[in-house]
mmCIF file of C-alpha atoms in Angstrom:
data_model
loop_
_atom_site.group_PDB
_atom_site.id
_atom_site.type_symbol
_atom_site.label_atom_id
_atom_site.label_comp_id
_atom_site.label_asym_id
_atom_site.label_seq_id
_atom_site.Cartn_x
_atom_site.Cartn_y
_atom_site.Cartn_z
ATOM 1 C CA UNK A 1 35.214 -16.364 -49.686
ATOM 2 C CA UNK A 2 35.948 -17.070 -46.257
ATOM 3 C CA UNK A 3 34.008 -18.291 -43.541
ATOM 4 C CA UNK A 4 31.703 -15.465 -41.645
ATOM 5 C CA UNK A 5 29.614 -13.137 -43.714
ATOM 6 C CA UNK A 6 29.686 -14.585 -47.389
ATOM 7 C CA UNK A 7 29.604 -12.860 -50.632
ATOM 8 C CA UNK A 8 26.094 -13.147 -52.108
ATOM 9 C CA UNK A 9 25.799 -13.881 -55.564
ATOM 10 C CA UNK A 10 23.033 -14.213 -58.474
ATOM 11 C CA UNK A 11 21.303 -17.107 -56.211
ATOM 12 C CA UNK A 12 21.277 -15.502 -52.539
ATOM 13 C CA UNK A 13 19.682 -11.995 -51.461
ATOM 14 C CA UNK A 14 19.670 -10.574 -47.581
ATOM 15 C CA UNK A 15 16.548 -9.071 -46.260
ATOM 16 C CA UNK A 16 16.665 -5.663 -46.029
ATOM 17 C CA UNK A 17 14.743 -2.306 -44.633
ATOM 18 C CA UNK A 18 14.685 0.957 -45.168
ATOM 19 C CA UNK A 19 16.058 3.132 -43.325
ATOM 20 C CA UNK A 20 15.938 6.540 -41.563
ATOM 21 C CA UNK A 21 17.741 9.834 -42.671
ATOM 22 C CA UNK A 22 20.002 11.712 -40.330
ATOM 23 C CA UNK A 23 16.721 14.094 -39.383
ATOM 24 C CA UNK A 24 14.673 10.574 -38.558
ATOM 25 C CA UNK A 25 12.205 10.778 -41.038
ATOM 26 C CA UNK A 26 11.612 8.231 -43.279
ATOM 27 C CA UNK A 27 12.203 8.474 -47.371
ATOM 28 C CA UNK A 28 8.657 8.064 -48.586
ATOM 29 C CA UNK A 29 9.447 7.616 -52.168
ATOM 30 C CA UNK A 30 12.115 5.280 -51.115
ATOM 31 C CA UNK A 31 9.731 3.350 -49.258
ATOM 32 C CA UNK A 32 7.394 2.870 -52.078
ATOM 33 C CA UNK A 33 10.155 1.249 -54.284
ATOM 34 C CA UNK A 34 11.164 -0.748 -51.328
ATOM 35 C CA UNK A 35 7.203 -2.420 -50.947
ATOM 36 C CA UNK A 36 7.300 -2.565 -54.369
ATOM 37 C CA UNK A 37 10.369 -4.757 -54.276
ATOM 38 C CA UNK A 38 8.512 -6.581 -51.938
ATOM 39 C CA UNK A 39 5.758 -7.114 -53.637
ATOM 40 C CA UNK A 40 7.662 -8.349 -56.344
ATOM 41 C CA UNK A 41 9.921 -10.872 -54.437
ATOM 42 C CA UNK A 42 6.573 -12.230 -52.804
ATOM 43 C CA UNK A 43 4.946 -12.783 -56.135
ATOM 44 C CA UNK A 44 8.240 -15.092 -56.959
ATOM 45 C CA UNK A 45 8.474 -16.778 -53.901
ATOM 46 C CA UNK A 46 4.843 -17.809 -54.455
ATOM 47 C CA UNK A 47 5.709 -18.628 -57.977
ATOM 48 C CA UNK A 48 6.895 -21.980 -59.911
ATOM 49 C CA UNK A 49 10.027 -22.791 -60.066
ATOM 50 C CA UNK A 50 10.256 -21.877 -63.436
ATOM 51 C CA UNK A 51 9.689 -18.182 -62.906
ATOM 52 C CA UNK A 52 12.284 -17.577 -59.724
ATOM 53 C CA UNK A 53 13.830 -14.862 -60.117
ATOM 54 C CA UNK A 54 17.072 -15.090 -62.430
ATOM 55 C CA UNK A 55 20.089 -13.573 -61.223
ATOM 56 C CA UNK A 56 19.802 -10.611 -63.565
ATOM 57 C CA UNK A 57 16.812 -9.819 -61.589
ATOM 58 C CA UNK A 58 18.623 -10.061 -58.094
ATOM 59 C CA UNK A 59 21.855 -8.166 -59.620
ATOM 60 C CA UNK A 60 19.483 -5.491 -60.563
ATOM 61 C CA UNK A 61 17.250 -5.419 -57.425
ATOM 62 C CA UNK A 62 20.218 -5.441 -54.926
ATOM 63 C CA UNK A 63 21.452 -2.115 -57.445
ATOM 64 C CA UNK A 64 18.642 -0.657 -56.794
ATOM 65 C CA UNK A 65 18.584 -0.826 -53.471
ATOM 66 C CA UNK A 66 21.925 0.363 -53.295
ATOM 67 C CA UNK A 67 21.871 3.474 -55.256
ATOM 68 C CA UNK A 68 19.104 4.268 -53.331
ATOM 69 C CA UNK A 69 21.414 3.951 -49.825
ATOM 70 C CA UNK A 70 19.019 1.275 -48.452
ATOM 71 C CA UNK A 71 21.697 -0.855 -48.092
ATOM 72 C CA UNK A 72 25.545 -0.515 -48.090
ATOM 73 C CA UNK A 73 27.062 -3.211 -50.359
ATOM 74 C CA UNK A 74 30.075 -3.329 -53.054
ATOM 75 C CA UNK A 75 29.702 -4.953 -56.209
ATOM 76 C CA UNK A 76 32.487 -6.905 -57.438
ATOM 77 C CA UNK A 77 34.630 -6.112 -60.505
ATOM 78 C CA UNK A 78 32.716 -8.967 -62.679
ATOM 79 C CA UNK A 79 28.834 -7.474 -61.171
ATOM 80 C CA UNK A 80 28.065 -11.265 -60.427
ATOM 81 C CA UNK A 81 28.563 -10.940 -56.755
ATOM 82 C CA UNK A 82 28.129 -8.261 -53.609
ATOM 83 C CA UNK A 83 29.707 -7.881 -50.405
ATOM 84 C CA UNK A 84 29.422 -5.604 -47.726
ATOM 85 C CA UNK A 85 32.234 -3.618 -46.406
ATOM 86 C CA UNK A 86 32.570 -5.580 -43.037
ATOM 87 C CA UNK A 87 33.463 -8.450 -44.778
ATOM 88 C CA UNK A 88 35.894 -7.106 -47.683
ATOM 89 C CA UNK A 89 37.566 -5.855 -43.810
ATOM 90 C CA UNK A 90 37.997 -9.399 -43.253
ATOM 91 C CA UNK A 91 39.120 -10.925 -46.563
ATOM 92 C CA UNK A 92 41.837 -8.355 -47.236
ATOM 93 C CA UNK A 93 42.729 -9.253 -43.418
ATOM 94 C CA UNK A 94 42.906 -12.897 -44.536
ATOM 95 C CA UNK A 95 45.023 -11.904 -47.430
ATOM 96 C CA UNK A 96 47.450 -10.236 -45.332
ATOM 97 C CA UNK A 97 47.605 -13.370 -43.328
ATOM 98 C CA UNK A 98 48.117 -15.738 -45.957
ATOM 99 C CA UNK A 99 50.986 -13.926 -47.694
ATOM 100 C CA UNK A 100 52.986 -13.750 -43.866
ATOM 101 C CA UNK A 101 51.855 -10.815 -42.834
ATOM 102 C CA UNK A 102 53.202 -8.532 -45.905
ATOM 103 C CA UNK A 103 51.160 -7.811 -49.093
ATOM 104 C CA UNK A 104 51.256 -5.394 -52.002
ATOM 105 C CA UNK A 105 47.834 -3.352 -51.918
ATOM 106 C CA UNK A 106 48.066 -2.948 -55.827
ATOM 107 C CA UNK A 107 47.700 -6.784 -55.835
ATOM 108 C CA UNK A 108 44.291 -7.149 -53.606
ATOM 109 C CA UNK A 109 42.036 -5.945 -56.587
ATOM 110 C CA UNK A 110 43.149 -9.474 -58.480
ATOM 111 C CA UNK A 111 43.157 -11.324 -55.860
ATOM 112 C CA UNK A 112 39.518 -9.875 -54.261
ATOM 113 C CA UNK A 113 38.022 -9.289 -57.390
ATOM 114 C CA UNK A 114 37.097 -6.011 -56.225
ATOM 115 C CA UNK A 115 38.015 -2.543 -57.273
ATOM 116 C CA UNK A 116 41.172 -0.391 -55.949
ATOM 117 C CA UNK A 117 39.133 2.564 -54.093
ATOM 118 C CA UNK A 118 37.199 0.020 -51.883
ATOM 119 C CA UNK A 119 40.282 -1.710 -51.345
ATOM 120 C CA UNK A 120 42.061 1.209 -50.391
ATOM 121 C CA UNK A 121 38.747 1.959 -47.818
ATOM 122 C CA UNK A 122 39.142 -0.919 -46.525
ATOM 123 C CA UNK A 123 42.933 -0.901 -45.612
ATOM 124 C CA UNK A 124 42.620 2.516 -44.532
ATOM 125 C CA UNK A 125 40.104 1.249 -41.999
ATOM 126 C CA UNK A 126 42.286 -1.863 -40.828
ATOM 127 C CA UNK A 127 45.544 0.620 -40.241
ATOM 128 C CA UNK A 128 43.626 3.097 -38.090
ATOM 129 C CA UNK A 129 42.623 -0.460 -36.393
ATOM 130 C CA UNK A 130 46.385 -0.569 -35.303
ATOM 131 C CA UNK A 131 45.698 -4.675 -35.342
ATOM 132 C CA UNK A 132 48.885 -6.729 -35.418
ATOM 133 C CA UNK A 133 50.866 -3.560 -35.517
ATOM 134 C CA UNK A 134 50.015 -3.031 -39.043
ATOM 135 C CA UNK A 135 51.737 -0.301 -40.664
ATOM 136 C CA UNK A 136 51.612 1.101 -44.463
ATOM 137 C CA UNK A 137 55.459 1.372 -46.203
ATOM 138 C CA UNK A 138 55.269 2.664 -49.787
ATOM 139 C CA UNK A 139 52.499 0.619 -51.538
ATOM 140 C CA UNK A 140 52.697 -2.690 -49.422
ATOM 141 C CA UNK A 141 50.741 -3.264 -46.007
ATOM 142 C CA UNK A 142 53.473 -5.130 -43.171
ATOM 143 C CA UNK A 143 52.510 -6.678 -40.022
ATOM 144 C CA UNK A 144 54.411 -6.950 -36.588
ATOM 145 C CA UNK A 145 54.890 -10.453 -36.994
ATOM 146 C CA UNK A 146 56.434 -9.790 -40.546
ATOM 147 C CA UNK A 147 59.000 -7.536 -39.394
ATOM 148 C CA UNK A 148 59.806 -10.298 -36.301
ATOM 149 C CA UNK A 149 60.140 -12.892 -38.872
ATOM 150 C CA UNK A 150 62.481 -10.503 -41.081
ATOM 151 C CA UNK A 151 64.326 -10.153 -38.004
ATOM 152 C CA UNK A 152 64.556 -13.890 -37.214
ATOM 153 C CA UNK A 153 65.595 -13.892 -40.857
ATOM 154 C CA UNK A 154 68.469 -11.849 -40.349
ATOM 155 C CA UNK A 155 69.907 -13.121 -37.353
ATOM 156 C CA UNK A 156 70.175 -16.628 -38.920
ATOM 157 C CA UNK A 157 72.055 -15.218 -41.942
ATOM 158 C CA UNK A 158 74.025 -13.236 -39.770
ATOM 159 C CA UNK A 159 74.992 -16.280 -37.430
ATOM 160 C CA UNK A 160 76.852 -17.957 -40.985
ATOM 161 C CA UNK A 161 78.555 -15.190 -42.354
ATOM 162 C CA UNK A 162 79.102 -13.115 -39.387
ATOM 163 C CA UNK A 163 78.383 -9.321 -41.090
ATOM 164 C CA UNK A 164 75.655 -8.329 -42.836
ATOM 165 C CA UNK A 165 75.013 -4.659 -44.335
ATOM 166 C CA UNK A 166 72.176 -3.334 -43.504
ATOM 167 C CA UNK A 167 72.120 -2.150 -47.336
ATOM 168 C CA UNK A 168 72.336 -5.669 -48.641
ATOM 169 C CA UNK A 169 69.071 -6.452 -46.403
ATOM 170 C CA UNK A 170 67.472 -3.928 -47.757
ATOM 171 C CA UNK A 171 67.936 -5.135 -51.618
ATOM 172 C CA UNK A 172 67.291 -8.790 -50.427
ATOM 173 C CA UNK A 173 63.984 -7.624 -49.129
ATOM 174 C CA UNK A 174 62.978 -5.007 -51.241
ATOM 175 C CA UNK A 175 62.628 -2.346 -48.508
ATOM 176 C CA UNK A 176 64.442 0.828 -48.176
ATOM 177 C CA UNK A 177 67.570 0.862 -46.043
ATOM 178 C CA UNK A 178 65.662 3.239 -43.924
ATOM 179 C CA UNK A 179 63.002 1.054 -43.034
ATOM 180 C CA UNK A 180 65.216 -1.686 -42.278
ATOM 181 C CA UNK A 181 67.764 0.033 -40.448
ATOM 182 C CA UNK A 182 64.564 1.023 -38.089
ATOM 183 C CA UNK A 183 63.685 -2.824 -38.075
ATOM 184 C CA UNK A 184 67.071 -3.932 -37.183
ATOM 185 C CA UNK A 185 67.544 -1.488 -34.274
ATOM 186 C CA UNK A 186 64.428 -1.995 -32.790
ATOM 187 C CA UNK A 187 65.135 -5.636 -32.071
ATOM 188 C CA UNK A 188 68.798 -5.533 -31.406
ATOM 189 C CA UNK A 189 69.657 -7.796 -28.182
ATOM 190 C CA UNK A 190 66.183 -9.511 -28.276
ATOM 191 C CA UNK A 191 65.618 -11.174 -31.888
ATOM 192 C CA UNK A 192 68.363 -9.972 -33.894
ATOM 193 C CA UNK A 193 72.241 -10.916 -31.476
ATOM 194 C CA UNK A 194 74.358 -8.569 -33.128
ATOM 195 C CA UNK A 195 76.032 -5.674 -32.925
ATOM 196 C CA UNK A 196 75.138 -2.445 -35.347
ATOM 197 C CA UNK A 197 77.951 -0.481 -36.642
ATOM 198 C CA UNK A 198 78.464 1.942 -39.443
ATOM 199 C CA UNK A 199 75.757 0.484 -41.352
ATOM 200 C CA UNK A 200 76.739 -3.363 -40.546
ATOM 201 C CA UNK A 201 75.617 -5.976 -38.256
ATOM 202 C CA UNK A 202 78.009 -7.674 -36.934
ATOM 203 C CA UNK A 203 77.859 -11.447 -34.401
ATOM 204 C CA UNK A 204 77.721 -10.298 -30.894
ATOM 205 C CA UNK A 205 80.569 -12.769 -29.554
#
């Protein structure tokens, strides 16, 4: 994981509370699992080291306390580890960063080792965001500085051939010619020095 907010796993638990409903009373049955949990993890801490508690125990405590909405975290695909959702926000930002700005969502679950619908939450969240410009085309996420590169891209390959159609772009990239046409004439006379006609870029002198 990243640097910030880690994952906890089978050796690490946060210290958590309950909470109040959306009236401001407190759960009562809640709270007598919770000091019970308490109770419990005091008895270990006081303990040998020989009777910590295993990470079975913490896997099953931190459930607990989740089903019961005492505390918001995911599990992981494998059930070894738990996040919360601030910092999935931040590792599927990473991802995005270390593949250039442009990643397939279907591939985050792999990569995360967390399942689709949180990913999906969690890109959702970043897009409404609006950071970097990020925008959602078919089942990839793309940045700003993506489409500038693809644009850089382009005007190089266009500088040693001289025409370019926008459809062969499109192909080479794996984008629509749509979406690219969009890119390209968005950035006509600053990144890309051509001139667009009838579907073709051609050099500007």
């Amino acid at each position: 994981s990243p640097p910030g907010e880690p994952r906890y796993g089978g050796a690490s638990i946060r210290c958590l509370r309950g909470d109040e409903d959306a009236t401001g009373s407190v759960d009562h049955a809640a709270m007598d699992e919770i000091l019970a949990l308490q109770a419990e993890l005091a008895r270990v801490q006081e303990a040998p080291t020989a009777f910590k508690l295993s990470e079975p125990n913490i896997v099953e405590i931190v459930s607990t306390l989740s089903q019961l909405r005492l505390v918001d975290v995911l599990f992981t695909t494998n059930g070894k580890e738990y996040l919360t959702p601030e910092q999935l926000l931040r590792e599927v930002g990473d991802e995005i960063l270390s593949h250039g700005g442009r990643v397939n969502v279907a591939d985050l679950p792999a990569l995360l080792n967390v399942d689709l619908p949180h990913i999906e939450r969690a890109v959702t969240q970043l897009l409404a965001a609006g950071r970097d410009g990020l925008q959602r085309v078919g089942g990839e996420v793309l940045t700003e500085y993506y489409l500038d590169s693809l644009a850089e891209e382009i005007d190089t390959a266009l500088r040693g051939v001289g025409r370019l159609t926008l459809a062969e772009v499109a192909v080479a990239h794996a984008l629509s010619t749509d979406f690219v046409t969009s890119v390209v004439e968005s950035r006509i006379g600053a990144l890309i020095h051509a001139k667009l006609s009838g579907g073709s870029l051609f050099t500007a002198s």
